[in-house]
PDB file of C-alpha atoms and ligand atoms in Angstrom:
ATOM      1  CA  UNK A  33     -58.854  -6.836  10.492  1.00 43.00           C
ATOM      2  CA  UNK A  34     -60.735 -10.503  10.502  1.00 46.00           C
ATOM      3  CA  UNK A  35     -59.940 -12.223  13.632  1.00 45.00           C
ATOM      4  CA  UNK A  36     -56.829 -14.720  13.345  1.00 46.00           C
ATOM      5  CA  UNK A  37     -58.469 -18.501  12.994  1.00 50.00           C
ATOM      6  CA  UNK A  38     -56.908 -21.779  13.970  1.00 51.00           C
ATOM      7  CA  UNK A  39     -54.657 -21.040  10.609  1.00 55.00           C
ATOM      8  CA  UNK A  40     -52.462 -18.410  12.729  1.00 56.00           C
ATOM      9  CA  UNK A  41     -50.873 -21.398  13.911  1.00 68.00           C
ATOM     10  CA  UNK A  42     -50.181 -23.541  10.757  1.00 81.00           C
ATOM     11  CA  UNK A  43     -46.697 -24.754  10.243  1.00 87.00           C
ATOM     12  CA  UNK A  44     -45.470 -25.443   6.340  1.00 94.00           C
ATOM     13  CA  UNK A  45     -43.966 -27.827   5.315  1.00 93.00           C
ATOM     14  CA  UNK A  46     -41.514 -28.700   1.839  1.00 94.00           C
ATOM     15  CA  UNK A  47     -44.247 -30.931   0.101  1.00 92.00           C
ATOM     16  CA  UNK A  48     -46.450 -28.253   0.441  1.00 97.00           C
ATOM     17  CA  UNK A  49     -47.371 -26.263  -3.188  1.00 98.00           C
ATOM     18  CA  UNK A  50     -47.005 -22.358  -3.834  1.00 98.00           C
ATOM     19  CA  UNK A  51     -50.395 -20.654  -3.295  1.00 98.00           C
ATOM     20  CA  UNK A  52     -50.601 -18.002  -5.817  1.00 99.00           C
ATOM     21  CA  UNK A  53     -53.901 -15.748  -6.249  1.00 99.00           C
ATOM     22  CA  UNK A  54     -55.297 -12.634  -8.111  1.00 98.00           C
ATOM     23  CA  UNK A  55     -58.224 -11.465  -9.325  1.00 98.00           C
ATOM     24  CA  UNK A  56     -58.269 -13.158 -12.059  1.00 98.00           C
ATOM     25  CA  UNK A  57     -55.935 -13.707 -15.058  1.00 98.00           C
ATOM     26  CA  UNK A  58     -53.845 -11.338 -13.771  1.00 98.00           C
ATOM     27  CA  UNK A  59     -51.563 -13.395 -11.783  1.00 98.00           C
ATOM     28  CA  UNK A  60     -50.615 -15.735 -14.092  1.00 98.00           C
ATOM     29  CA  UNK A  61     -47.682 -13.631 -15.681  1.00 98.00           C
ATOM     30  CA  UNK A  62     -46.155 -14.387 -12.177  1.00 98.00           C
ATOM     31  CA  UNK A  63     -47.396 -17.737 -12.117  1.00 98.00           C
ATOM     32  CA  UNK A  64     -45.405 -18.563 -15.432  1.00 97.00           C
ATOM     33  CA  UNK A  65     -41.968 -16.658 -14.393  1.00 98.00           C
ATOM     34  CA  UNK A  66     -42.248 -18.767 -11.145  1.00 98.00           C
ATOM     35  CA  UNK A  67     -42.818 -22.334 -13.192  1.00 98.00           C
ATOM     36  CA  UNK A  68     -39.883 -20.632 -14.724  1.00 98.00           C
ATOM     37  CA  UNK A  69     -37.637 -20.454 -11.724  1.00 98.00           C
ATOM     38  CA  UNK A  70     -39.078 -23.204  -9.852  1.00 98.00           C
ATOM     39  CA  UNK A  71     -40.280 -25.780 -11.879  1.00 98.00           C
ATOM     40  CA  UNK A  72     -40.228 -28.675  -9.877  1.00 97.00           C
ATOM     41  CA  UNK A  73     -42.546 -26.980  -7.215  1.00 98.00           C
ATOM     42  CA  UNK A  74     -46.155 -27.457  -6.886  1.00 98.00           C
ATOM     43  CA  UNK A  75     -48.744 -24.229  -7.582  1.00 98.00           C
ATOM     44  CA  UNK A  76     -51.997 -23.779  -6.770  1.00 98.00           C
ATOM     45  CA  UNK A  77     -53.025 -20.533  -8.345  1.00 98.00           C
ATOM     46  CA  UNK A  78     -56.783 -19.530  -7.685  1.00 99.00           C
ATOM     47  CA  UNK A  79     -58.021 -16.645 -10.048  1.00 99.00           C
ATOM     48  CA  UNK A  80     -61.225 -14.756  -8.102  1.00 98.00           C
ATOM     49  CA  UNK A  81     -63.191 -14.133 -11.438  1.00 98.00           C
ATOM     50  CA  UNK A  82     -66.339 -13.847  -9.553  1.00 98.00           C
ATOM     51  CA  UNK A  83     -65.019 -10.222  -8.283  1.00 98.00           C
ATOM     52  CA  UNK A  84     -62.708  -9.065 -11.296  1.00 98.00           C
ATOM     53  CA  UNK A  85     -61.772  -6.466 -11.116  1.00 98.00           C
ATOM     54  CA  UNK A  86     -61.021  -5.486  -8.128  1.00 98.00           C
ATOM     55  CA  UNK A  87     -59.144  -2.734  -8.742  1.00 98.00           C
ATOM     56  CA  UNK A  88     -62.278  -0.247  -8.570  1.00 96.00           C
ATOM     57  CA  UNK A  89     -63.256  -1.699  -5.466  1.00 98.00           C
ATOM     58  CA  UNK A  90     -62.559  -0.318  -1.736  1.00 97.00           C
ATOM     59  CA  UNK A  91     -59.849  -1.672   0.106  1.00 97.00           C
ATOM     60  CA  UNK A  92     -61.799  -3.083   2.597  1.00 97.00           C
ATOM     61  CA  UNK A  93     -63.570  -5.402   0.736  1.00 98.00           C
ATOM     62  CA  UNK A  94     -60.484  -6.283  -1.588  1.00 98.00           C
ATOM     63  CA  UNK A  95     -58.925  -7.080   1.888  1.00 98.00           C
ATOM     64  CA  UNK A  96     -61.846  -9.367   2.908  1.00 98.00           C
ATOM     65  CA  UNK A  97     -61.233 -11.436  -0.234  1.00 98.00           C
ATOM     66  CA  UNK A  98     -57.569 -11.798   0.384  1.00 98.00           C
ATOM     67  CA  UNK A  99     -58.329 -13.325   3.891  1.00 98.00           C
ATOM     68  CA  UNK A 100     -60.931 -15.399   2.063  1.00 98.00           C
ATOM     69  CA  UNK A 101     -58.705 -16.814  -0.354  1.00 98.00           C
ATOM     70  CA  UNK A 102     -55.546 -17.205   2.134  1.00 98.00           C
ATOM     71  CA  UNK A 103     -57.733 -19.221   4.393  1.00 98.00           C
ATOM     72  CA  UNK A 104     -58.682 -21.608   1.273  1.00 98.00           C
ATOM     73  CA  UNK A 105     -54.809 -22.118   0.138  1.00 98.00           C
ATOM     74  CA  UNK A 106     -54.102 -22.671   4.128  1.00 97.00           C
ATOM     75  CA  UNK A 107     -57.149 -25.412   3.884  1.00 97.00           C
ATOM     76  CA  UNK A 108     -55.530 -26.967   0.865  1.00 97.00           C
ATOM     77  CA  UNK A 109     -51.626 -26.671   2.544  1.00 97.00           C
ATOM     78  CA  UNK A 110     -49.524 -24.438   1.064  1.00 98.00           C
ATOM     79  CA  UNK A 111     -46.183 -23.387   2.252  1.00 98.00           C
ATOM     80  CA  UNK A 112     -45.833 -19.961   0.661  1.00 98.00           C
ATOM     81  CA  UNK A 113     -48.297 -17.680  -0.764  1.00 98.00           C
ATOM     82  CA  UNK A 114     -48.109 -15.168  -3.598  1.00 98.00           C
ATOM     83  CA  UNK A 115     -50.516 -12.275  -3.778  1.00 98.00           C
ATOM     84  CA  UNK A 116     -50.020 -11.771  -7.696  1.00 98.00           C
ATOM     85  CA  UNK A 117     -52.024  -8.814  -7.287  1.00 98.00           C
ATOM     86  CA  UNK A 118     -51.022  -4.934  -6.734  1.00 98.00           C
ATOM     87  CA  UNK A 119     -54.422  -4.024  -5.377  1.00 98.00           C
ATOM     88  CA  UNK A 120     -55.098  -7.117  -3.127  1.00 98.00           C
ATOM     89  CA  UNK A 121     -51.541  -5.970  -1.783  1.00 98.00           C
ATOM     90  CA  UNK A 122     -51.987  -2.609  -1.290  1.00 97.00           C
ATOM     91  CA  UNK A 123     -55.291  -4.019   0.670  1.00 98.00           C
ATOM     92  CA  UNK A 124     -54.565  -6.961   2.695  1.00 98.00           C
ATOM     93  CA  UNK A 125     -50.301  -7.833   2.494  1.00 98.00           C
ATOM     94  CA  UNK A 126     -49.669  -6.082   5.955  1.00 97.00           C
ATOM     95  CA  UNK A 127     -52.725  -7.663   7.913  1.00 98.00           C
ATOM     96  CA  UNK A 128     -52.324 -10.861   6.449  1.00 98.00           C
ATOM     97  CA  UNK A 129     -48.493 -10.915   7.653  1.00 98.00           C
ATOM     98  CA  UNK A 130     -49.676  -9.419  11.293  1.00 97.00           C
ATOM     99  CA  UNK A 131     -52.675 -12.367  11.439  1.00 97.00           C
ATOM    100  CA  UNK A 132     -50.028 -15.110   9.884  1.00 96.00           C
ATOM    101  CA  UNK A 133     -46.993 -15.046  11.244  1.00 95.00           C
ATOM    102  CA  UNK A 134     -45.890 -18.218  10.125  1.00 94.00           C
ATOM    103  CA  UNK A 135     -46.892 -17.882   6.886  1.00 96.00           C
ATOM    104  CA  UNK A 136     -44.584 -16.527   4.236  1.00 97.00           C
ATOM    105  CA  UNK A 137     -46.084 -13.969   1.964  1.00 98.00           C
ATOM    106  CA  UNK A 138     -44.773 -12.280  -1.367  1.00 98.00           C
ATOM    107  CA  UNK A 139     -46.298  -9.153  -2.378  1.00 98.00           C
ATOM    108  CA  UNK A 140     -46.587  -7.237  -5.085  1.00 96.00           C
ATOM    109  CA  UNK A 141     -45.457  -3.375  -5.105  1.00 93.00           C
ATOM    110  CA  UNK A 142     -45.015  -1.348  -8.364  1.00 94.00           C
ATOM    111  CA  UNK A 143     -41.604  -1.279  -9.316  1.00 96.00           C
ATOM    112  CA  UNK A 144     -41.464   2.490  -8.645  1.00 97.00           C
ATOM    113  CA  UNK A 145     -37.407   1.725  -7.200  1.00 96.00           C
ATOM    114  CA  UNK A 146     -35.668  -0.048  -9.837  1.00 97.00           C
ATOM    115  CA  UNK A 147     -37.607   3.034 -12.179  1.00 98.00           C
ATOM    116  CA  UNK A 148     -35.994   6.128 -10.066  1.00 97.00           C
ATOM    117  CA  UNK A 149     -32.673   3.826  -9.996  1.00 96.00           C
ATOM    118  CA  UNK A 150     -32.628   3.676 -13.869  1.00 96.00           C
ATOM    119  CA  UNK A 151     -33.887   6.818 -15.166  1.00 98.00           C
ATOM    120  CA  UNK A 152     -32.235   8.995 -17.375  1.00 98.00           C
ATOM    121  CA  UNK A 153     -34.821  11.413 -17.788  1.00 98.00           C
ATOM    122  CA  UNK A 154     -36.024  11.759 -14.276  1.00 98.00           C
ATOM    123  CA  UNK A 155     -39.350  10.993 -15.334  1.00 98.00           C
ATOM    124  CA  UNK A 156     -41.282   7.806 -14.811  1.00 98.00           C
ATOM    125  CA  UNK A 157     -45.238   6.511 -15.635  1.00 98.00           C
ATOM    126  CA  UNK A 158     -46.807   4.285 -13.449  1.00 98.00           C
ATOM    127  CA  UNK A 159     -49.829   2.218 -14.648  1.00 98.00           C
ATOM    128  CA  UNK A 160     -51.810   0.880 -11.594  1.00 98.00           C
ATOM    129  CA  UNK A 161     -55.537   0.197 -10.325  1.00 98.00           C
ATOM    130  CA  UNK A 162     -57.077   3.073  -8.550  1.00 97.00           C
ATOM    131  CA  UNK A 163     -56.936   0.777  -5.358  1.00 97.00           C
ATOM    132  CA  UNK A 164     -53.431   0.508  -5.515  1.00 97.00           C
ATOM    133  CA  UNK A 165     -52.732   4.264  -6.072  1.00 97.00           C
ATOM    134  CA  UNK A 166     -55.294   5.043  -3.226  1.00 95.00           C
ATOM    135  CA  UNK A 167     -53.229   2.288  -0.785  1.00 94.00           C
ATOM    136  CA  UNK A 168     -50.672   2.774   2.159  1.00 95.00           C
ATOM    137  CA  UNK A 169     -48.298   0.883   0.480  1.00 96.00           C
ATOM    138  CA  UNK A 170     -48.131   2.850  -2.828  1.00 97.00           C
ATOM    139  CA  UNK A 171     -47.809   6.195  -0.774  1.00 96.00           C
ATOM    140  CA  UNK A 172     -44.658   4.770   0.865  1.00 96.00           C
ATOM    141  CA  UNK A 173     -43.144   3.423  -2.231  1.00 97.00           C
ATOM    142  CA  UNK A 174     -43.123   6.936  -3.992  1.00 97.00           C
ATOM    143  CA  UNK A 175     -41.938   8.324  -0.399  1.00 96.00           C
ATOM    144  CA  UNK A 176     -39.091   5.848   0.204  1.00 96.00           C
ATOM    145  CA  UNK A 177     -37.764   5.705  -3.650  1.00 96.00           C
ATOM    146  CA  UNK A 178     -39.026   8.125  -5.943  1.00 96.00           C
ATOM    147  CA  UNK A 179     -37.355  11.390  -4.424  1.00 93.00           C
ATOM    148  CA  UNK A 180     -35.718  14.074  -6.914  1.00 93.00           C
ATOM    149  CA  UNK A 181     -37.925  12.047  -9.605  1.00 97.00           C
ATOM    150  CA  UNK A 182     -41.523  12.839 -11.358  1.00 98.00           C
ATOM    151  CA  UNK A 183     -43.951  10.266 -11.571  1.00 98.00           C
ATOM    152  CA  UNK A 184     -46.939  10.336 -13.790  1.00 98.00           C
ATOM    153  CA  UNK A 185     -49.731   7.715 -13.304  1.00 98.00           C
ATOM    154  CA  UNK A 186     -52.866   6.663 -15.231  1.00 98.00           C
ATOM    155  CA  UNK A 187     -55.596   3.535 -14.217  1.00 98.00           C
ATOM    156  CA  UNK A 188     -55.729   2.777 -17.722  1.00 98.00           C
ATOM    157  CA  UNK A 189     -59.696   2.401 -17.370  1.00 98.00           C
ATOM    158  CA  UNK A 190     -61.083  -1.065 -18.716  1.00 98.00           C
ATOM    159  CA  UNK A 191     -57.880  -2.395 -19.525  1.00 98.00           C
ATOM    160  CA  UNK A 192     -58.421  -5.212 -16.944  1.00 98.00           C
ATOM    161  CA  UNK A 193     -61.447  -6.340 -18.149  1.00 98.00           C
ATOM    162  CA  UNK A 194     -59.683  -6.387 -21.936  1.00 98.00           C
ATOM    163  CA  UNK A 195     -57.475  -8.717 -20.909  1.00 98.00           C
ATOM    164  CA  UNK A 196     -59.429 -10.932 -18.922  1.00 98.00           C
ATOM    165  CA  UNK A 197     -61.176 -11.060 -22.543  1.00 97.00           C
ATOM    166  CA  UNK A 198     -58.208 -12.123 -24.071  1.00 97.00           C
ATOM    167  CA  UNK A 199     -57.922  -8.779 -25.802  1.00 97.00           C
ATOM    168  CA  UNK A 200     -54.058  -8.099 -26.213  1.00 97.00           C
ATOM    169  CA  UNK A 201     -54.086  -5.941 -29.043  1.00 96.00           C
ATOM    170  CA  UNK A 202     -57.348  -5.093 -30.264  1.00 97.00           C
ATOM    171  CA  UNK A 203     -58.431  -0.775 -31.206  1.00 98.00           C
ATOM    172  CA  UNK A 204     -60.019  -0.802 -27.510  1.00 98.00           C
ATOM    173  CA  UNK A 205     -56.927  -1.723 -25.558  1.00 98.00           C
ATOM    174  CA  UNK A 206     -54.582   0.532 -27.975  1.00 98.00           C
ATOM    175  CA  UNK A 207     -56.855   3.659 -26.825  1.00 98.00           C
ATOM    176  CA  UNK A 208     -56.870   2.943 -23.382  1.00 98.00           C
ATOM    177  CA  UNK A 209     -53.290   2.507 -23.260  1.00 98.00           C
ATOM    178  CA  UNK A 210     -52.189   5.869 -25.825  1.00 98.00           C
ATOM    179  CA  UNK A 211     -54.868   8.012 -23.379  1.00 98.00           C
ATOM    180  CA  UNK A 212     -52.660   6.798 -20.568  1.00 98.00           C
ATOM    181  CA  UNK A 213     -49.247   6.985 -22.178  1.00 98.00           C
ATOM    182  CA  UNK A 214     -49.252   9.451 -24.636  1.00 98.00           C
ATOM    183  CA  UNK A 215     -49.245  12.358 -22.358  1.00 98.00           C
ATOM    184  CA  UNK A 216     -46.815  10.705 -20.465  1.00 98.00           C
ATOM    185  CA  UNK A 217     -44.617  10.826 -22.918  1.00 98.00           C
ATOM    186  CA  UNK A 218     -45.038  14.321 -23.963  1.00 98.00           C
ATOM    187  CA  UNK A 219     -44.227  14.570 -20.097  1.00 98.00           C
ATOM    188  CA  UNK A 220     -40.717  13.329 -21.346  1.00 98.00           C
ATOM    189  CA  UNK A 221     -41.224   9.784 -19.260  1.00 98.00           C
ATOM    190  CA  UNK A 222     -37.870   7.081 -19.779  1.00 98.00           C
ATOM    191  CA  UNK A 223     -39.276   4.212 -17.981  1.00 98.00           C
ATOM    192  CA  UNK A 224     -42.909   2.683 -17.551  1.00 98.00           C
ATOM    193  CA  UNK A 225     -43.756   0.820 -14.336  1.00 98.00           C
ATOM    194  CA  UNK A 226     -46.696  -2.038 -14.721  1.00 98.00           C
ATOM    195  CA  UNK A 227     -47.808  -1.430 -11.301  1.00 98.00           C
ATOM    196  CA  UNK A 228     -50.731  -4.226 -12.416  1.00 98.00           C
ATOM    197  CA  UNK A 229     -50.310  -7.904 -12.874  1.00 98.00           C
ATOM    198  CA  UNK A 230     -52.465  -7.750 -15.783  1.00 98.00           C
ATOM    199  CA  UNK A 231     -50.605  -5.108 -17.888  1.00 98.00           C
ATOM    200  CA  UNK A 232     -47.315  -7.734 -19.123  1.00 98.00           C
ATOM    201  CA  UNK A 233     -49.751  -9.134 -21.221  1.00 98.00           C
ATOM    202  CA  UNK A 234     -50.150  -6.165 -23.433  1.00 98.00           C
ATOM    203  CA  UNK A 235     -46.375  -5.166 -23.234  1.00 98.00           C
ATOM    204  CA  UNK A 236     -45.818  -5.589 -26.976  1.00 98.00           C
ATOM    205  CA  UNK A 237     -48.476  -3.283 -27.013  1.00 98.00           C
ATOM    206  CA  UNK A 238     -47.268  -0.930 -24.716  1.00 98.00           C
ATOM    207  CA  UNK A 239     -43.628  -0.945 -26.587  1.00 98.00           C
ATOM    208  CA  UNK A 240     -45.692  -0.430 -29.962  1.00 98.00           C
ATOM    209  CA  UNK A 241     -46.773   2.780 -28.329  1.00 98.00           C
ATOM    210  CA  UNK A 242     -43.860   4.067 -26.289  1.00 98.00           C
ATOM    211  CA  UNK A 243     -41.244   2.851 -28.528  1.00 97.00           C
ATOM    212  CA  UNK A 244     -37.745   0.934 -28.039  1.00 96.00           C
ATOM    213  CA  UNK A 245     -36.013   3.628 -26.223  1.00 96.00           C
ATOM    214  CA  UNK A 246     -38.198   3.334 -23.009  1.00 98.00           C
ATOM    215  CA  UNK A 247     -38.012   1.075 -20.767  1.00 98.00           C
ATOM    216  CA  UNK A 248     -41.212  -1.230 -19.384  1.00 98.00           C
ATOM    217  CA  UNK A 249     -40.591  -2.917 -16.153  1.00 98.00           C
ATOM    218  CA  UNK A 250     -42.578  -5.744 -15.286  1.00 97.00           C
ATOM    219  CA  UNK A 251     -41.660  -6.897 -11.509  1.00 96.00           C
ATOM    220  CA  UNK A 252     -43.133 -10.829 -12.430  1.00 97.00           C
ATOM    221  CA  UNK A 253     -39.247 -12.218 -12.313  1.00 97.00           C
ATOM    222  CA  UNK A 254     -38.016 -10.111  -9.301  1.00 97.00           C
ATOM    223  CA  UNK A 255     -41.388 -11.828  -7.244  1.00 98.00           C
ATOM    224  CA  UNK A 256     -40.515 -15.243  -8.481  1.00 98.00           C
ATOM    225  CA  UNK A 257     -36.661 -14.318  -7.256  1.00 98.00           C
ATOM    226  CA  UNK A 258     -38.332 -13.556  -4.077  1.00 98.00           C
ATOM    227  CA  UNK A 259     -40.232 -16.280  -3.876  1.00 98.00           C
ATOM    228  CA  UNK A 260     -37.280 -18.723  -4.388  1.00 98.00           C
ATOM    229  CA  UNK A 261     -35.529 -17.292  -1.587  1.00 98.00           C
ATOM    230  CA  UNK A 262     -37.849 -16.961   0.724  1.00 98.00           C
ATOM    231  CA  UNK A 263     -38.385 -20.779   0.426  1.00 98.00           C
ATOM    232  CA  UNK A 264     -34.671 -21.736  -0.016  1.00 98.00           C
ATOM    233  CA  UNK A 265     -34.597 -19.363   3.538  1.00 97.00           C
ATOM    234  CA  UNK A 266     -36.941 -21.212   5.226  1.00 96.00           C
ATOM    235  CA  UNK A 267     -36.044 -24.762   4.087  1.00 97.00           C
ATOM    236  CA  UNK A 268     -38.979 -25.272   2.167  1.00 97.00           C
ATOM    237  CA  UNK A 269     -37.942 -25.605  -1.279  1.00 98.00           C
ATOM    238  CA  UNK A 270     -39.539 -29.004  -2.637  1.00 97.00           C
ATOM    239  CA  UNK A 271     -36.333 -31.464  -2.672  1.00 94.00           C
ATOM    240  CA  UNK A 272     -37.424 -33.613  -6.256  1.00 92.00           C
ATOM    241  CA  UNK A 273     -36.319 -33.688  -9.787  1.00 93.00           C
ATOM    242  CA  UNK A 274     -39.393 -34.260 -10.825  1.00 96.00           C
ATOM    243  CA  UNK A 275     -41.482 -31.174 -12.538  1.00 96.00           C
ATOM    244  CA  UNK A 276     -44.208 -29.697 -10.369  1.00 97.00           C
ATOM    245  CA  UNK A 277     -47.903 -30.415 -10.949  1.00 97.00           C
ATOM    246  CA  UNK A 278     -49.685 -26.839 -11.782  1.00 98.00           C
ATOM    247  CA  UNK A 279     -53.285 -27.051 -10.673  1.00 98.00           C
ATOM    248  CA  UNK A 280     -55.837 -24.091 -11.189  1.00 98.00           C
ATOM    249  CA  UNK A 281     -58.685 -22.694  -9.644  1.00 98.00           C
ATOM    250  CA  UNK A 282     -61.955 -19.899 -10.404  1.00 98.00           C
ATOM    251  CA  UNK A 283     -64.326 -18.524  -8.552  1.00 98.00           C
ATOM    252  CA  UNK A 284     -65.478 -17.652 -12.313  1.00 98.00           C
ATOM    253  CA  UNK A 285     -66.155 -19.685 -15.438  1.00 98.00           C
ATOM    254  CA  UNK A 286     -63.598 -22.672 -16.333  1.00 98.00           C
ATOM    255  CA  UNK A 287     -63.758 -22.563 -20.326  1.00 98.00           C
ATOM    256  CA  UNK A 288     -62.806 -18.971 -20.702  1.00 98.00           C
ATOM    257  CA  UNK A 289     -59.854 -19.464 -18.388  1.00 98.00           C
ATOM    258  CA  UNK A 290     -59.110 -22.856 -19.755  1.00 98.00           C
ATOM    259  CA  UNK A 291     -58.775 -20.609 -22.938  1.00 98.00           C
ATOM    260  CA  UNK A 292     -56.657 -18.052 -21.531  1.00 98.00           C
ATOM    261  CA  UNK A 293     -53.920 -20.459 -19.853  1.00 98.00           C
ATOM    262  CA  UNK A 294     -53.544 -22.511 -23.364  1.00 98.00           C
ATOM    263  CA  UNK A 295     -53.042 -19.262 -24.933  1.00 97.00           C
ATOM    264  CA  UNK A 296     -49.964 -18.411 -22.835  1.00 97.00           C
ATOM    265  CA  UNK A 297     -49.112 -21.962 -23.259  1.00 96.00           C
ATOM    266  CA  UNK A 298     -50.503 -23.617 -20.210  1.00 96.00           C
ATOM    267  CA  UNK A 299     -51.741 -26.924 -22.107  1.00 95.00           C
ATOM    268  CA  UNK A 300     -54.477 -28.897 -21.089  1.00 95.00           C
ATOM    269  CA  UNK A 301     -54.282 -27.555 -18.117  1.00 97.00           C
ATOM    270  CA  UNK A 302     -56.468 -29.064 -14.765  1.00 98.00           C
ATOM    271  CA  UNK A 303     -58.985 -26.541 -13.165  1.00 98.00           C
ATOM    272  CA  UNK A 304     -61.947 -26.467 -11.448  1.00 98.00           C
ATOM    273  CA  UNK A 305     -64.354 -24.419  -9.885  1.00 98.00           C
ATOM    274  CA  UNK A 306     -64.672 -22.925  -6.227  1.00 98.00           C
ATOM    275  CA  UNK A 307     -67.207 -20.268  -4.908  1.00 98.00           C
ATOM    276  CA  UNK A 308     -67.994 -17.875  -2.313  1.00 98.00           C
ATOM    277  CA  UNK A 309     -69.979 -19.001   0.443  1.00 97.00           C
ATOM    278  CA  UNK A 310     -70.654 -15.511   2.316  1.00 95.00           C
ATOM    279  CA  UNK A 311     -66.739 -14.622   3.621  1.00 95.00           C
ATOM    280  CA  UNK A 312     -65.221 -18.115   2.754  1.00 97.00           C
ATOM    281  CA  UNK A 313     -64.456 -20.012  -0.485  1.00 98.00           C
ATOM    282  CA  UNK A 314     -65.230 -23.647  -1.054  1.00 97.00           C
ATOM    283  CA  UNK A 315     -65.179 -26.199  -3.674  1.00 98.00           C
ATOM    284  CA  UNK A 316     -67.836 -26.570  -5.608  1.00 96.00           C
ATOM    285  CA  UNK A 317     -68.513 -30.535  -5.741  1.00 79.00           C
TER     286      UNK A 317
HETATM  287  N1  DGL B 276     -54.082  -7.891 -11.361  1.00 93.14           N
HETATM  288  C1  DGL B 276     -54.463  -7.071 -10.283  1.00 93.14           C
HETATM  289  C2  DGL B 276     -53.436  -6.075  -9.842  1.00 93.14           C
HETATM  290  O1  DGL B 276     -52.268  -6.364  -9.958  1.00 93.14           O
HETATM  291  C3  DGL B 276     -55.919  -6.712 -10.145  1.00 93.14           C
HETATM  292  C4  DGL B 276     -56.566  -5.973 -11.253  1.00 93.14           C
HETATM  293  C5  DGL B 276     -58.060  -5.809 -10.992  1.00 93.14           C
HETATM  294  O2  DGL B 276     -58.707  -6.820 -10.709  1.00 93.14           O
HETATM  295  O3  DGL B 276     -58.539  -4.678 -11.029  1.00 93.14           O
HETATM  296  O4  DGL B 276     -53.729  -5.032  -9.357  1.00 93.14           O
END
């Protein structure tokens, strides 16, 4: 684990924003249900580009890039941060809790127990990186919730990198996703876990394939939920009517995300660059 840095002993405060990250534009379909449920709150939300994906990458170095990134929101005062991100929570969510104490951190885990809750069939799909299935955290997800049920899973190859494109619906992403969910469904599967913040943007997609009688769970609301509370626990919550200023950063290229963010309806919206300097990330002036 990196050695704790001045950080461990940060303090945050209510004016503070929400640090969200991923590796890319992952993230951003929890960015927009927490605009949703807190809109007069602040976000930073920094989108690694330079290492999308990670999900093929090993946990180590996902969890190197986590610390990076935590230590940049820290720099730039946050009060809360999100890891919008399966894999970089399968890699770094328990370390970075253990080396930040003060720090509150929401995490992403697939929604493996509202699935085994809900199922009728007894069989569920679960569409994560290879990094998250390989993780601690995924192992003790299926342990804790997911006895007297099956679940299948698939990486859903490429499907990442489709979406970072932009690609929501084009031959390519249909394929990847009926490899992965057509034998699932053969399998008899009810329910469909995106256990990858990437995968709500291709749920019409995914319903197109699965059809209306099962069920897709994207866990985007239940982290914003979670992120409201843990702020309205700690006394942070941002006390102003006013709405939030949404401010966006990439490791990567600005136009293509610039694209992506008015797509989901993020207009105009202000970004700018940062970039890795060996282990840390930095503005780029
Ligand atoms: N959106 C991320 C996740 O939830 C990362 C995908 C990737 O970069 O491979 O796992």
């Amino acid at each position: 684990m990196p050695a704790a840095t001045a950080e461990s002993s940060y303090d945050p405060t209510p004016c503070g924003p929400i640090g969200v990250f991923d590796s890319g534009v992952g993230g951003l379909s929890v960015l927009r249900e927490i605009v949703t449920q807190l809109p007069y709150e602040d976000v930073l939300y920094i989108a690694d580009q330079a290492h999308v994906p990670y999900g093929r990458r090993p946990l180590e170095e996902v969890r190197q890039f986590a610390f990076g990134i935590t230590q940049y929101l820290l720099s730039k005062g946050v009060k809360i941060i999100v890891l919008a991100c399966n894999t970089a929570s399968a890699a770094a969510l328990k370390s970075l809790r253990q080396t930040y104490p003060k720090i509150p951190f929401v995490g992403m885990e697939p929604a493996v127990k509202p699935a085994a809750e809900s199922t009728q069939s007894g069989v569920v799909g679960v569409l994560a990186t290879p990094a998250t299935f390989q993780g601690e955290l995924y192992a003790s997800v299926i342990e804790r919730f997911a006895q007297g049920v099956t679940v299948y899973q698939h990486t859903c190859p490429g499907l990442v990198q489709q979406i970072e494109q932009g690609d929501f619906d084009s031959p390519v992403s249909r394929k990847i996703l009926e490899d992965a969910l057509l034998p699932m469904l053969k399998s008899n599967i009810d329910t469909v876990v995106l256990g990858c913040t990437h995968y709500p943007f291709v749920i019409p997609l995914i319903q197109a394939i699965v059809g209306d009688q099962v069920r897709v769970i994207d866990p985007a609301p239940a982290v914003a939920r979670q992120t409201h509370r843990l702020l309205a626990q700690r006394n942070l919550l941002r006390d102003s009517n006013l709405p939030g200023n949404l401010l966006f950063a990439t490791s990567g290229r600005l136009d293509p995300l610039r694209k992506f963010l008015e797509r989901i309806g993020f207009l105009s919206p202000t970004i700018y660059r940062v970039r890795w300097q060996k282990s840390r990330l930095i503005d780029v002036a």
